[in-house]
Short mmCIF file of C-alpha atoms in Angstrom, two decimals:
data_model
loop_
_atom_site.label_atom_id
_atom_site.label_comp_id
_atom_site.label_asym_id
_atom_site.label_seq_id
_atom_site.Cartn_x
_atom_site.Cartn_y
_atom_site.Cartn_z
CA UNK A 1 0.00 0.00 0.00
CA UNK A 2 2.95 2.30 0.32
CA UNK A 3 2.74 5.31 -1.93
CA UNK A 4 5.80 6.52 -3.79
CA UNK A 5 7.68 9.13 -1.82
CA UNK A 6 5.75 8.26 1.32
CA UNK A 7 8.83 7.50 3.51
CA UNK A 8 8.44 10.80 5.34
CA UNK A 9 4.71 10.44 5.88
CA UNK A 10 3.74 10.99 9.51
CA UNK A 11 0.71 8.74 9.91
CA UNK A 12 -0.10 10.12 13.35
CA UNK A 13 -0.16 13.69 12.02
CA UNK A 14 -2.20 12.52 9.04
CA UNK A 15 -4.91 11.23 11.39
CA UNK A 16 -4.47 14.15 13.77
CA UNK A 17 -3.58 12.03 16.84
CA UNK A 18 -0.60 11.82 19.21
CA UNK A 19 1.85 8.95 19.09
CA UNK A 20 0.48 7.86 22.46
CA UNK A 21 -3.09 7.59 21.10
CA UNK A 22 -4.89 4.35 21.87
CA UNK A 23 -6.88 2.28 19.36
CA UNK A 24 -10.15 4.07 20.19
CA UNK A 25 -8.64 7.50 19.50
CA UNK A 26 -7.21 6.26 16.20
CA UNK A 27 -10.55 4.73 15.24
CA UNK A 28 -12.46 7.93 16.03
CA UNK A 29 -9.98 10.06 14.08
CA UNK A 30 -10.17 7.79 11.05
CA UNK A 31 -13.96 7.66 11.13
CA UNK A 32 -14.15 11.45 11.07
CA UNK A 33 -11.62 11.83 8.24
CA UNK A 34 -13.08 8.99 6.18
CA UNK A 35 -16.48 10.64 6.23
CA UNK A 36 -14.94 14.02 5.38
CA UNK A 37 -12.87 12.81 2.42
CA UNK A 38 -15.08 10.05 1.04
CA UNK A 39 -15.36 10.69 -2.75
CA UNK A 40 -19.12 10.07 -2.74
CA UNK A 41 -19.61 12.89 -0.22
CA UNK A 42 -17.94 15.77 -2.08
CA UNK A 43 -18.71 17.77 -5.25
CA UNK A 44 -17.43 16.43 -8.56
CA UNK A 45 -14.65 19.03 -8.87
CA UNK A 46 -13.19 17.97 -5.51
CA UNK A 47 -13.46 14.23 -6.06
CA UNK A 48 -9.90 13.58 -7.30
CA UNK A 49 -8.27 15.36 -4.35
CA UNK A 50 -10.72 13.79 -1.92
CA UNK A 51 -10.03 10.33 -3.32
CA UNK A 52 -6.30 10.82 -2.78
CA UNK A 53 -6.79 11.91 0.83
CA UNK A 54 -9.20 9.06 1.43
CA UNK A 55 -6.54 6.57 0.33
CA UNK A 56 -3.93 8.17 2.58
CA UNK A 57 -6.02 8.21 5.76
CA UNK A 58 -7.20 4.66 5.09
CA UNK A 59 -3.59 3.52 4.67
CA UNK A 60 -2.67 5.26 7.93
CA UNK A 61 -5.55 3.64 9.80
CA UNK A 62 -4.79 0.18 8.41
CA UNK A 63 -1.26 0.40 9.77
CA UNK A 64 -1.92 2.08 13.13
CA UNK A 65 -4.92 -0.08 14.07
CA UNK A 66 -2.74 -3.22 13.94
CA UNK A 67 -0.32 -3.49 16.90
CA UNK A 68 2.35 -5.37 14.94
CA UNK A 69 2.25 -3.04 11.95
CA UNK A 70 2.20 -0.03 14.26
CA UNK A 71 5.34 -1.26 16.02
CA UNK A 72 7.04 -1.78 12.65
CA UNK A 73 6.08 1.73 11.60
CA UNK A 74 7.30 3.27 14.88
CA UNK A 75 10.69 1.59 14.37
CA UNK A 76 11.25 1.93 10.62
CA UNK A 77 8.66 4.34 9.29
CA UNK A 78 6.97 3.70 5.93
CA UNK A 79 10.12 1.93 4.70
CA UNK A 80 8.89 -1.10 6.63
CA UNK A 81 6.06 -1.47 4.11
CA UNK A 82 8.01 -0.77 0.92
CA UNK A 83 8.27 -4.03 -1.09
CA UNK A 84 11.33 -2.73 -2.91
CA UNK A 85 13.17 -2.69 0.41
CA UNK A 86 12.09 -6.12 1.49
CA UNK A 87 9.16 -4.84 3.50
CA UNK A 88 5.51 -4.84 2.50
CA UNK A 89 2.23 -5.51 4.13
CA UNK A 90 1.71 -9.00 2.84
CA UNK A 91 -1.79 -9.68 1.68
CA UNK A 92 -2.97 -6.44 3.21
CA UNK A 93 -6.38 -5.42 4.45
CA UNK A 94 -9.39 -5.00 2.23
CA UNK A 95 -10.59 -1.39 2.46
CA UNK A 96 -14.18 -2.57 2.20
CA UNK A 97 -13.64 -4.73 5.29
CA UNK A 98 -12.28 -1.69 7.09
CA UNK A 99 -15.29 0.42 6.10
CA UNK A 100 -17.65 -2.37 7.08
CA UNK A 101 -16.11 -2.52 10.54
CA UNK A 102 -16.03 1.25 10.88
CA UNK A 103 -19.40 2.26 9.51
CA UNK A 104 -21.49 -0.89 9.42
CA UNK A 105 -24.77 -0.20 7.63
CA UNK A 106 -24.49 3.58 7.56
CA UNK A 107 -24.23 3.58 3.80
CA UNK A 108 -20.89 5.33 3.47
CA UNK A 109 -20.92 4.31 -0.17
CA UNK A 110 -19.15 1.94 -2.50
CA UNK A 111 -15.67 2.15 -3.83
CA UNK A 112 -16.70 2.55 -7.45
CA UNK A 113 -14.15 4.49 -9.45
CA UNK A 114 -11.41 3.89 -6.84
CA UNK A 115 -9.65 0.99 -8.42
CA UNK A 116 -6.63 -0.47 -6.72
CA UNK A 117 -7.92 0.03 -3.18
CA UNK A 118 -8.78 -3.51 -2.26
CA UNK A 119 -10.84 -4.98 -5.07
CA UNK A 120 -7.78 -6.84 -6.33
CA UNK A 121 -4.60 -8.27 -4.97
CA UNK A 122 -3.51 -10.88 -2.50
CA UNK A 123 -2.59 -14.47 -3.19
CA UNK A 124 -4.76 -16.45 -5.54
CA UNK A 125 -5.32 -13.76 -8.18
CA UNK A 126 -8.06 -11.13 -8.47
CA UNK A 127 -10.69 -10.93 -5.76
CA UNK A 128 -14.33 -10.08 -6.21
CA UNK A 129 -15.48 -6.72 -4.89
CA UNK A 130 -17.15 -7.08 -1.52
CA UNK A 131 -19.93 -4.63 -2.35
CA UNK A 132 -22.21 -4.74 -5.35
CA UNK A 133 -22.56 -1.77 -7.72
CA UNK A 134 -25.02 1.04 -7.18
CA UNK A 135 -27.91 1.41 -9.62
CA UNK A 136 -28.70 4.98 -10.61
CA UNK A 137 -31.72 6.32 -12.47
CA UNK A 138 -33.40 9.68 -13.04
CA UNK A 139 -36.72 10.55 -11.41
CA UNK A 140 -38.82 13.45 -12.72
CA UNK A 141 -40.61 15.45 -10.05
CA UNK A 142 -42.91 18.46 -10.26
CA UNK A 143 -42.13 21.79 -8.62
CA UNK A 144 -45.25 21.35 -6.48
CA UNK A 145 -43.87 18.08 -5.06
CA UNK A 146 -40.48 19.67 -4.42
CA UNK A 147 -42.29 22.48 -2.56
CA UNK A 148 -44.49 20.26 -0.41
CA UNK A 149 -42.41 17.07 -0.19
CA UNK A 150 -43.68 13.69 -1.34
CA UNK A 151 -43.54 9.99 -0.53
CA UNK A 152 -43.51 7.74 -3.60
CA UNK A 153 -44.33 4.05 -3.38
CA UNK A 154 -43.41 1.73 -6.26
CA UNK A 155 -42.77 -1.90 -7.13
CA UNK A 156 -39.17 -2.72 -8.09
CA UNK A 157 -38.09 -5.76 -10.07
CA UNK A 158 -34.70 -6.83 -8.75
CA UNK A 159 -32.36 -9.79 -8.62
CA UNK A 160 -32.15 -11.52 -5.24
CA UNK A 161 -30.01 -14.40 -4.07
CA UNK A 162 -31.85 -17.67 -4.70
CA UNK A 163 -33.41 -18.85 -1.45
CA UNK A 164 -33.49 -22.49 -2.54
CA UNK A 165 -29.77 -22.97 -3.11
CA UNK A 166 -28.66 -19.99 -0.94
CA UNK A 167 -26.80 -18.58 -3.90
CA UNK A 168 -24.65 -21.62 -4.66
CA UNK A 169 -26.42 -22.43 -7.93
CA UNK A 170 -26.49 -26.16 -7.19
CA UNK A 171 -28.75 -28.72 -5.64
CA UNK A 172 -28.30 -29.72 -2.02
CA UNK A 173 -25.27 -32.01 -1.53
CA UNK A 174 -24.29 -31.62 -5.20
CA UNK A 175 -20.59 -31.11 -5.73
CA UNK A 176 -19.37 -28.19 -7.77
CA UNK A 177 -16.43 -28.12 -10.13
CA UNK A 178 -13.76 -25.46 -10.28
CA UNK A 179 -14.44 -23.12 -13.17
CA UNK A 180 -11.77 -23.76 -15.77
CA UNK A 181 -12.12 -20.29 -17.22
CA UNK A 182 -11.35 -18.19 -14.13
CA UNK A 183 -9.46 -20.99 -12.29
CA UNK A 184 -11.74 -20.59 -9.31
CA UNK A 185 -11.07 -16.86 -8.79
CA UNK A 186 -14.52 -15.76 -9.89
CA UNK A 187 -12.98 -12.86 -11.84
CA UNK A 188 -11.37 -12.74 -15.26
CA UNK A 189 -9.16 -10.18 -16.92
CA UNK A 190 -10.73 -8.21 -19.76
CA UNK A 191 -9.59 -5.44 -22.10
CA UNK A 192 -11.70 -2.32 -21.67
CA UNK A 193 -11.84 0.51 -24.22
CA UNK A 194 -11.00 3.66 -22.28
CA UNK A 195 -10.81 6.03 -25.26
CA UNK A 196 -9.75 6.29 -28.89
CA UNK A 197 -6.74 4.01 -29.31
CA UNK A 198 -6.45 3.40 -25.56
CA UNK A 199 -7.23 0.00 -24.07
CA UNK A 200 -6.70 -0.89 -20.41
CA UNK A 201 -6.72 -4.18 -18.54
CA UNK A 202 -9.54 -4.61 -16.07
CA UNK A 203 -11.33 -7.37 -14.21
CA UNK A 204 -14.93 -8.51 -14.45
CA UNK A 205 -17.00 -11.34 -12.92
CA UNK A 206 -16.58 -14.57 -14.84
CA UNK A 207 -19.60 -15.05 -17.11
CA UNK A 208 -19.36 -18.83 -16.98
CA UNK A 209 -19.62 -19.27 -13.22
CA UNK A 210 -21.30 -15.87 -12.50
CA UNK A 211 -18.38 -14.93 -10.28
CA UNK A 212 -18.61 -17.89 -7.91
CA UNK A 213 -15.40 -19.58 -9.01
CA UNK A 214 -17.16 -22.89 -9.57
CA UNK A 215 -20.05 -24.32 -11.55
CA UNK A 216 -22.35 -27.32 -11.58
CA UNK A 217 -23.20 -29.84 -14.20
CA UNK A 218 -26.64 -29.29 -15.70
CA UNK A 219 -28.19 -32.20 -13.76
CA UNK A 220 -26.83 -30.80 -10.48
CA UNK A 221 -28.05 -27.24 -10.96
CA UNK A 222 -30.69 -25.66 -8.73
CA UNK A 223 -34.13 -26.08 -10.28
CA UNK A 224 -35.29 -22.64 -9.19
CA UNK A 225 -32.44 -20.43 -10.43
CA UNK A 226 -31.10 -22.87 -13.08
CA UNK A 227 -27.60 -22.41 -11.70
CA UNK A 228 -27.65 -18.61 -12.05
CA UNK A 229 -27.58 -18.20 -8.24
CA UNK A 230 -30.12 -15.35 -8.33
CA UNK A 231 -33.81 -15.04 -9.21
CA UNK A 232 -36.06 -12.12 -10.10
CA UNK A 233 -38.32 -10.74 -7.41
CA UNK A 234 -40.78 -7.83 -7.14
CA UNK A 235 -40.41 -5.76 -3.97
CA UNK A 236 -42.45 -2.80 -2.73
CA UNK A 237 -40.24 0.22 -2.01
CA UNK A 238 -40.78 3.87 -1.25
CA UNK A 239 -38.71 7.03 -1.48
CA UNK A 240 -39.23 10.30 0.35
CA UNK A 241 -38.58 13.53 -1.53
CA UNK A 242 -37.95 16.20 1.15
CA UNK A 243 -39.37 19.71 0.99
CA UNK A 244 -37.03 22.03 -0.86
CA UNK A 245 -35.07 19.26 -2.62
CA UNK A 246 -32.97 20.41 -5.56
CA UNK A 247 -32.50 19.45 -9.18
CA UNK A 248 -29.81 16.75 -9.29
CA UNK A 249 -30.24 15.75 -5.65
CA UNK A 250 -29.71 12.05 -4.98
CA UNK A 251 -32.23 9.97 -3.05
CA UNK A 252 -30.53 6.79 -1.84
CA UNK A 253 -32.16 3.50 -0.84
CA UNK A 254 -29.32 1.68 0.87
CA UNK A 255 -28.79 -1.94 -0.08
CA UNK A 256 -31.76 -2.09 -2.46
CA UNK A 257 -29.84 -2.64 -5.70
CA UNK A 258 -29.64 -6.08 -7.32
CA UNK A 259 -28.22 -8.74 -5.04
CA UNK A 260 -25.17 -10.80 -5.98
CA UNK A 261 -23.91 -13.85 -4.08
CA UNK A 262 -20.97 -13.15 -1.75
CA UNK A 263 -21.53 -9.40 -2.02
CA UNK A 264 -23.26 -6.73 -0.01
CA UNK A 265 -25.96 -5.22 -2.24
CA UNK A 266 -25.28 -1.76 -3.60
CA UNK A 267 -27.62 1.19 -3.30
CA UNK A 268 -30.59 2.17 -5.43
CA UNK A 269 -30.04 5.83 -6.31
CA UNK A 270 -32.62 8.21 -7.77
CA UNK A 271 -31.38 11.52 -9.23
CA UNK A 272 -34.11 14.16 -9.12
CA UNK A 273 -35.00 15.94 -12.35
CA UNK A 274 -37.09 19.08 -11.80
CA UNK A 275 -39.89 19.41 -14.34
CA UNK A 276 -40.42 22.85 -15.96
CA UNK A 277 -43.34 24.80 -14.48
CA UNK A 278 -45.74 26.92 -16.51
CA UNK A 279 -45.93 29.71 -13.91
CA UNK A 280 -42.85 29.65 -11.69
CA UNK A 281 -39.13 29.63 -12.38
CA UNK A 282 -36.74 28.46 -9.68
CA UNK A 283 -33.16 29.43 -8.87
CA UNK A 284 -31.88 27.94 -5.63
CA UNK A 285 -34.47 28.63 -2.95
CA UNK A 286 -36.00 31.62 -4.78
CA UNK A 287 -38.94 31.65 -7.20
CA UNK A 288 -40.01 34.09 -9.88
CA UNK A 289 -43.27 34.57 -11.76
CA UNK A 290 -44.93 37.14 -14.00
CA UNK A 291 -47.27 39.66 -12.34
CA UNK A 292 -49.85 40.38 -15.04
CA UNK A 293 -51.81 43.59 -14.44
CA UNK A 294 -53.94 45.90 -16.54
CA UNK A 295 -52.96 49.42 -17.53
CA UNK A 296 -55.59 50.75 -15.10
CA UNK A 297 -54.01 48.75 -12.25
CA UNK A 298 -50.54 49.95 -13.18
CA UNK A 299 -51.72 53.57 -12.99
CA UNK A 300 -54.37 53.47 -10.26
CA UNK A 301 -53.28 50.67 -7.93
CA UNK A 302 -55.12 47.45 -7.01
CA UNK A 303 -55.68 44.85 -4.30
CA UNK A 304 -56.38 41.29 -5.43
CA UNK A 305 -55.08 37.70 -5.58
CA UNK A 306 -52.49 37.71 -8.35
CA UNK A 307 -51.51 34.01 -8.49
CA UNK A 308 -51.95 30.60 -6.89
CA UNK A 309 -48.86 29.33 -5.06
CA UNK A 310 -47.42 25.80 -5.32
CA UNK A 311 -49.32 24.65 -2.24
CA UNK A 312 -52.67 26.00 -3.49
CA UNK A 313 -52.67 29.23 -1.46
CA UNK A 314 -53.67 32.49 -3.11
CA UNK A 315 -51.07 35.27 -3.05
CA UNK A 316 -52.71 38.70 -2.69
CA UNK A 317 -50.96 41.94 -3.59
CA UNK A 318 -52.14 45.41 -2.55
CA UNK A 319 -50.50 48.24 -4.48
CA UNK A 320 -51.46 51.82 -3.53
CA UNK A 321 -52.70 54.52 -5.81
CA UNK A 322 -50.15 57.12 -6.76
CA UNK A 323 -47.29 54.63 -7.22
CA UNK A 324 -47.15 53.68 -10.89
CA UNK A 325 -45.96 50.19 -11.81
CA UNK A 326 -43.80 50.00 -14.91
CA UNK A 327 -43.37 47.06 -17.32
CA UNK A 328 -40.37 44.98 -16.22
CA UNK A 329 -40.40 46.32 -12.66
CA UNK A 330 -39.74 43.62 -10.06
CA UNK A 331 -41.51 43.19 -6.73
CA UNK A 332 -39.92 40.94 -4.09
CA UNK A 333 -42.13 39.05 -1.65
CA UNK A 334 -39.91 37.88 1.20
CA UNK A 335 -40.42 34.36 2.53
CA UNK A 336 -42.63 33.10 -0.30
CA UNK A 337 -40.01 31.13 -2.23
CA UNK A 338 -39.05 27.46 -1.86
CA UNK A 339 -38.74 26.01 1.65
CA UNK A 340 -35.25 25.47 3.01
CA UNK A 341 -34.35 21.84 3.67
CA UNK A 342 -33.46 22.68 7.25
CA UNK A 343 -35.68 24.76 9.46
CA UNK A 344 -38.83 26.62 8.57
CA UNK A 345 -37.30 29.43 6.50
CA UNK A 346 -38.13 29.96 2.83
CA UNK A 347 -36.56 31.81 -0.06
CA UNK A 348 -38.11 34.83 -1.75
CA UNK A 349 -40.65 35.26 -4.54
CA UNK A 350 -39.84 37.73 -7.32
CA UNK A 351 -42.77 39.09 -9.35
CA UNK A 352 -41.94 40.63 -12.73
CA UNK A 353 -44.53 43.23 -13.80
CA UNK A 354 -46.21 42.61 -17.16
CA UNK A 355 -48.68 45.38 -18.13
CA UNK A 356 -51.58 44.32 -20.35
CA UNK A 357 -52.22 47.30 -22.63
CA UNK A 358 -55.66 47.79 -24.26
CA UNK A 359 -56.39 46.50 -27.75
CA UNK A 360 -56.58 48.90 -30.68
CA UNK A 361 -59.83 50.80 -30.84
CA UNK A 362 -60.81 50.20 -27.24
CA UNK A 363 -62.25 53.74 -27.06
CA UNK A 364 -65.00 54.48 -29.55
CA UNK A 365 -65.43 58.27 -29.69
CA UNK A 366 -63.29 61.35 -29.73
CA UNK A 367 -64.76 62.68 -26.49
CA UNK A 368 -63.49 59.64 -24.59
CA UNK A 369 -59.97 60.12 -26.02
CA UNK A 370 -60.03 63.78 -25.09
CA UNK A 371 -61.16 62.99 -21.56
CA UNK A 372 -58.41 60.39 -21.16
CA UNK A 373 -55.78 62.77 -22.52
CA UNK A 374 -56.77 65.34 -19.91
CA UNK A 375 -56.29 62.75 -17.13
CA UNK A 376 -52.89 61.53 -18.28
CA UNK A 377 -49.61 63.49 -18.25
CA UNK A 378 -49.14 65.59 -21.34
CA UNK A 379 -46.60 65.01 -24.12
CA UNK A 380 -42.95 66.10 -23.79
CA UNK A 381 -41.85 69.51 -25.02
CA UNK A 382 -41.81 69.81 -28.78
CA UNK A 383 -38.41 69.27 -30.37
CA UNK A 384 -37.47 72.42 -32.21
CA UNK A 385 -35.36 72.42 -35.38
CA UNK A 386 -33.72 75.19 -37.33
CA UNK A 387 -36.21 77.10 -39.37
CA UNK A 388 -34.20 76.32 -42.50
CA UNK A 389 -34.30 72.53 -41.91
CA UNK A 390 -37.05 70.37 -43.37
CA UNK A 391 -39.36 68.29 -41.20
CA UNK A 392 -40.36 64.98 -42.81
CA UNK A 393 -43.43 63.10 -41.75
CA UNK A 394 -42.57 59.40 -42.26
CA UNK A 395 -44.45 56.15 -42.44
CA UNK A 396 -43.56 53.24 -40.16
CA UNK A 397 -44.15 49.56 -39.47
CA UNK A 398 -45.71 49.14 -36.04
CA UNK A 399 -44.90 45.41 -35.77
CA UNK A 400 -41.13 45.35 -36.37
CA UNK A 401 -38.63 42.93 -34.78
CA UNK A 402 -35.53 44.57 -33.26
CA UNK A 403 -33.61 41.31 -33.76
CA UNK A 404 -33.70 41.97 -37.50
CA UNK A 405 -31.63 45.11 -37.09
CA UNK A 406 -28.44 44.76 -39.15
CA UNK A 407 -29.52 41.56 -40.90
CA UNK A 408 -27.58 40.80 -44.11
CA UNK A 409 -25.28 43.73 -43.47
CA UNK A 410 -22.13 41.74 -42.70
CA UNK A 411 -21.60 43.79 -39.53
CA UNK A 412 -20.19 41.46 -36.81
CA UNK A 413 -22.38 43.18 -34.23
CA UNK A 414 -25.47 41.59 -35.76
CA UNK A 415 -26.77 38.45 -34.06
CA UNK A 416 -24.22 37.08 -31.63
CA UNK A 417 -22.32 40.34 -31.25
CA UNK A 418 -18.56 40.85 -31.39
CA UNK A 419 -16.33 37.79 -31.08
CA UNK A 420 -13.06 37.83 -29.16
CA UNK A 421 -9.90 36.00 -30.16
CA UNK A 422 -11.16 32.81 -28.50
CA UNK A 423 -14.32 32.86 -30.59
CA UNK A 424 -16.62 33.53 -27.62
CA UNK A 425 -19.53 35.91 -28.10
CA UNK A 426 -19.96 39.10 -26.16
CA UNK A 427 -19.64 42.84 -26.64
CA UNK A 428 -16.03 43.97 -26.91
CA UNK A 429 -14.44 47.41 -27.04
CA UNK A 430 -13.64 48.74 -30.53
CA UNK A 431 -11.16 51.42 -31.41
CA UNK A 432 -12.78 54.56 -32.80
CA UNK A 433 -12.20 55.18 -36.49
CA UNK A 434 -10.42 58.39 -37.35
#
């Protein structure tokens, strides 16, 4: 297990304990660090660094928890475990065994993606992983359910260890034969395509013996599982989606993945996918929605229910006369966003004002227009031009699209705007032409 250049590693400092620490102190320190640095518990961009630290603290714990290895380390340092110097840790401990002892059924997570940490090695060739793989799938959920929380019950079809043969694949008292393909190891070497022109050696369960290392003649196979060691079963399960859960959040059912003989079942993982909502948009714990009002309400104020919230409540807004609301103006309603996952607090609700202007011809006679004009603010001051300059009265299109400005002109500012040297869009400064 020794890492290159690890001769100067201070295992006690790595775990944050004194050299006089007893086994309980070492165990507590490792438990804390293992949870902190476990790759399944950190964001994706921190996973590589976390994985490295996880390996180091696990190595330190494996040595210091064993009295003999600890004595060797105290005398010779990490050189005692360097195979090139005649040392080494022999068969070594399986990290999954360590985690099992440390965390039991707490669901710390599997070691997927952390090859070389105990899934292989030791006399007798490759060893099967001690924990089965996790099974991950996406689960679409409405914004209403994310707001209120929801319990979902469903029937899952899964593989379970055959109860008749207890996962052996053979009849009672039948004798198995060593698999001639994997030589009884249960695992075989395969070549896995890792990328264009790059192939790596890997291990996989033997497909002839299903990873057991032995097989039975057809007449000796279990009648229920036909020698496959597992059978299909339907099981009722349920998941709880907590209030305020996020897009991409993982709901884990520990140990509910397919069962494999000689392995602890992996987890069934559901990744939440937030469905688009026709009224609300969500960012973090905040919500936004359009506040649609009439021109009269924008000018004269109003007091009414403006929308129905995600839990069915009406949200009433009272806006006073004398304070004009403008199109695009934003009102913030504190505490009416999504609930926080912890506590009773909520985010905020942002309402974007959309003014519904009257249709053409909504007033029928000149007197009505004149009366309205007297009520509204007058026009701006007339723009005066030189007496010698002409004034042209022009025609116009009242349904134009501003996005068409500059079309077919060849000007780089049309459409995506200026491009920088890296080819990314965005407005850039331009030297003035002389």
